[in-house]
Amino acid sequence: MSRPSIGLALSGGAARGIAHVGVLKAFRENNIPIDYIAGTSAGSLVGAAIAAGMSVEEIARLSKELRWRRIGRPTLSRLGFQSNKPLEDFVRARLPLTRFEDLLIPFAAVATDLKTGTPAILKDEGDVPFAVRASCCIPGLYVPVSDSSGRRLVDGGLVAVLPATVVRSLGADIVVSVDVNSDGATFFGSALNSVFGVILQSMMVLQRTVSQYQLDASDLVIYPKVSHVRWDQLRHADALLEAGYLAGRESIGSIRSLCDAVAHRRDAKLS
């Protein structure tokens, strides 16, 4: 019985994206293979790291190093308060492979073409750290980045916060999505106490209204319990890793059942 391919779609979610690493840890411990990866915003950073061959332990250490000051720096541009070039430099210094052509797992990062309002799917060839930077470029906060075609790119969460259809298009038979936003927020108004919180909270409200299509395109959606963590709270890495790990571990049986069902249907068609 042939094994169906598994694609992993990692949602945006700023600091909450650290929970993706915990999910990956559970997958590795239970020998769940990943054949394709697509990531949006924070999910693009985690997806790029795993596609480049970093271990879960290395990615966990990377996530604990992240601070907002390492992601952006003030700029005089009229298009944003900061440049997120430091994020590109941070990623470049840590990934063992930085070209799409060399990645060990096919990977796509989702950004938004600011002019057309359509997804910009960065994959196949080119610079991975730049793609992660583009996918994480929160509009209003960070200056849009320009690619070699002259497109102005911003955060992919505007058009596909959960890139399930993207990873399906890469060739995945089964799409497993990790959504770190739908668990909601139990920290009430504290999200509005900083400019990061206001912008991120506003984006999440918008994203929730447009993400249903991507949820429906998934064969399984994993929802880490992260409602107690604000989207700007990078210092809660340990709690986010644990939440992702628990959710990932709970999904193992469902993923194996999906694989068995798809493999049986495929073999039945061949017989």
mmCIF file of C-alpha atoms in Angstrom, residues 14-130:
data_model
loop_
_atom_site.group_PDB
_atom_site.id
_atom_site.type_symbol
_atom_site.label_atom_id
_atom_site.label_comp_id
_atom_site.label_asym_id
_atom_site.label_seq_id
_atom_site.Cartn_x
_atom_site.Cartn_y
_atom_site.Cartn_z
ATOM 1 C CA ALA A 14 2.952 36.550 14.940
ATOM 2 C CA ALA A 15 4.304 35.257 18.278
ATOM 3 C CA ARG A 16 1.710 32.502 18.335
ATOM 4 C CA GLY A 17 3.470 30.950 15.349
ATOM 5 C CA ILE A 18 5.989 29.507 17.801
ATOM 6 C CA ALA A 19 3.314 26.872 18.550
ATOM 7 C CA HIS A 20 4.001 25.430 15.069
ATOM 8 C CA VAL A 21 7.361 24.212 16.363
ATOM 9 C CA GLY A 22 5.669 22.211 19.096
ATOM 10 C CA VAL A 23 3.413 20.561 16.526
ATOM 11 C CA LEU A 24 6.480 19.598 14.494
ATOM 12 C CA LYS A 25 8.081 18.093 17.580
ATOM 13 C CA ALA A 26 5.066 15.823 18.052
ATOM 14 C CA PHE A 27 5.194 14.824 14.393
ATOM 15 C CA ARG A 28 8.880 13.954 14.567
ATOM 16 C CA GLU A 29 8.428 11.884 17.720
ATOM 17 C CA ASN A 30 5.644 9.910 16.046
ATOM 18 C CA ASN A 31 7.304 9.525 12.630
ATOM 19 C CA ILE A 32 4.768 11.630 10.746
ATOM 20 C CA PRO A 33 6.538 12.634 7.504
ATOM 21 C CA ILE A 34 6.152 16.042 5.897
ATOM 22 C CA ASP A 35 6.438 16.087 2.112
ATOM 23 C CA TYR A 36 5.371 19.666 1.356
ATOM 24 C CA ILE A 37 5.164 22.862 3.410
ATOM 25 C CA ALA A 38 3.503 26.232 2.903
ATOM 26 C CA GLY A 39 3.638 29.026 5.442
ATOM 27 C CA THR A 40 2.191 32.479 5.893
ATOM 28 C CA SER A 41 3.877 35.169 7.991
ATOM 29 C CA ALA A 42 5.155 33.475 11.187
ATOM 30 C CA GLY A 43 4.328 30.140 9.569
ATOM 31 C CA SER A 44 6.701 30.960 6.721
ATOM 32 C CA LEU A 45 9.593 31.317 9.156
ATOM 33 C CA VAL A 46 8.939 27.944 10.777
ATOM 34 C CA GLY A 47 8.226 26.315 7.412
ATOM 35 C CA ALA A 48 11.447 27.635 5.879
ATOM 36 C CA ALA A 49 13.461 26.340 8.817
ATOM 37 C CA ILE A 50 12.086 22.801 8.618
ATOM 38 C CA ALA A 51 12.345 22.755 4.802
ATOM 39 C CA ALA A 52 15.990 23.835 5.072
ATOM 40 C CA GLY A 53 16.810 20.842 7.260
ATOM 41 C CA MET A 54 16.918 22.374 10.727
ATOM 42 C CA SER A 55 16.028 20.056 13.588
ATOM 43 C CA VAL A 56 13.031 20.761 15.800
ATOM 44 C CA GLU A 57 15.417 21.504 18.654
ATOM 45 C CA GLU A 58 17.286 24.060 16.532
ATOM 46 C CA ILE A 59 14.042 25.738 15.484
ATOM 47 C CA ALA A 60 12.879 25.859 19.101
ATOM 48 C CA ARG A 61 16.110 27.633 20.059
ATOM 49 C CA LEU A 62 15.645 30.024 17.161
ATOM 50 C CA SER A 63 12.113 30.840 18.308
ATOM 51 C CA LYS A 64 13.375 31.670 21.790
ATOM 52 C CA GLU A 65 15.909 34.099 20.300
ATOM 53 C CA LEU A 66 13.232 36.124 18.517
ATOM 54 C CA ARG A 67 12.501 39.597 19.843
ATOM 55 C CA TRP A 68 10.749 42.468 18.076
ATOM 56 C CA ARG A 69 14.002 44.450 18.067
ATOM 57 C CA ARG A 70 15.556 41.647 16.002
ATOM 58 C CA ILE A 71 12.715 41.788 13.498
ATOM 59 C CA GLY A 72 12.488 45.489 12.705
ATOM 60 C CA ARG A 73 14.318 48.795 12.997
ATOM 61 C CA PRO A 74 13.031 52.386 12.771
ATOM 62 C CA THR A 75 12.980 54.015 9.368
ATOM 63 C CA LEU A 76 12.133 57.454 7.962
ATOM 64 C CA SER A 77 10.025 55.979 5.165
ATOM 65 C CA ARG A 78 6.504 57.317 4.640
ATOM 66 C CA LEU A 79 5.334 53.731 3.993
ATOM 67 C CA GLY A 80 5.876 52.323 7.468
ATOM 68 C CA PHE A 81 7.336 52.925 10.903
ATOM 69 C CA GLN A 82 10.044 50.288 10.549
ATOM 70 C CA SER A 83 11.975 48.159 8.086
ATOM 71 C CA ASN A 84 11.915 44.410 8.729
ATOM 72 C CA LYS A 85 15.259 43.887 6.992
ATOM 73 C CA PRO A 86 16.672 42.689 10.373
ATOM 74 C CA LEU A 87 14.330 39.694 10.131
ATOM 75 C CA GLU A 88 15.795 38.780 6.737
ATOM 76 C CA ASP A 89 19.307 39.048 8.203
ATOM 77 C CA PHE A 90 18.283 36.964 11.236
ATOM 78 C CA VAL A 91 16.917 34.196 9.016
ATOM 79 C CA ARG A 92 19.871 34.266 6.619
ATOM 80 C CA ALA A 93 22.358 33.851 9.466
ATOM 81 C CA ARG A 94 20.596 30.749 10.769
ATOM 82 C CA LEU A 95 19.200 28.734 7.857
ATOM 83 C CA PRO A 96 21.581 26.056 6.559
ATOM 84 C CA LEU A 97 20.045 26.443 3.083
ATOM 85 C CA THR A 98 18.837 29.793 1.758
ATOM 86 C CA ARG A 99 17.761 29.074 -1.829
ATOM 87 C CA PHE A 100 14.415 27.528 -2.730
ATOM 88 C CA GLU A 101 16.205 25.336 -5.253
ATOM 89 C CA ASP A 102 18.253 23.688 -2.506
ATOM 90 C CA LEU A 103 15.589 23.057 0.141
ATOM 91 C CA LEU A 104 15.117 19.496 1.359
ATOM 92 C CA ILE A 105 11.312 19.797 1.339
ATOM 93 C CA PRO A 106 9.314 21.748 -1.280
ATOM 94 C CA PHE A 107 8.234 24.979 0.392
ATOM 95 C CA ALA A 108 6.140 28.044 -0.435
ATOM 96 C CA ALA A 109 5.893 31.334 1.455
ATOM 97 C CA VAL A 110 2.773 33.422 0.967
ATOM 98 C CA ALA A 111 2.938 37.213 0.710
ATOM 99 C CA THR A 112 0.430 39.768 -0.622
ATOM 100 C CA ASP A 113 0.917 41.851 -3.749
ATOM 101 C CA LEU A 114 -0.080 45.248 -2.365
ATOM 102 C CA LYS A 115 -1.059 46.693 -5.745
ATOM 103 C CA THR A 116 -3.322 43.874 -6.920
ATOM 104 C CA GLY A 117 -4.431 42.545 -3.535
ATOM 105 C CA THR A 118 -3.668 39.004 -4.674
ATOM 106 C CA PRO A 119 -1.450 36.282 -3.163
ATOM 107 C CA ALA A 120 2.213 36.296 -4.118
ATOM 108 C CA ILE A 121 3.379 32.692 -3.809
ATOM 109 C CA LEU A 122 7.148 32.603 -3.385
ATOM 110 C CA LYS A 123 8.513 29.137 -4.219
ATOM 111 C CA ASP A 124 10.668 26.992 -6.539
ATOM 112 C CA GLU A 125 13.580 29.399 -6.930
ATOM 113 C CA GLY A 126 15.018 32.479 -5.323
ATOM 114 C CA ASP A 127 16.025 33.699 -1.900
ATOM 115 C CA VAL A 128 14.260 32.125 1.080
ATOM 116 C CA PRO A 129 15.149 34.759 3.732
ATOM 117 C CA PHE A 130 13.713 37.480 1.476
#
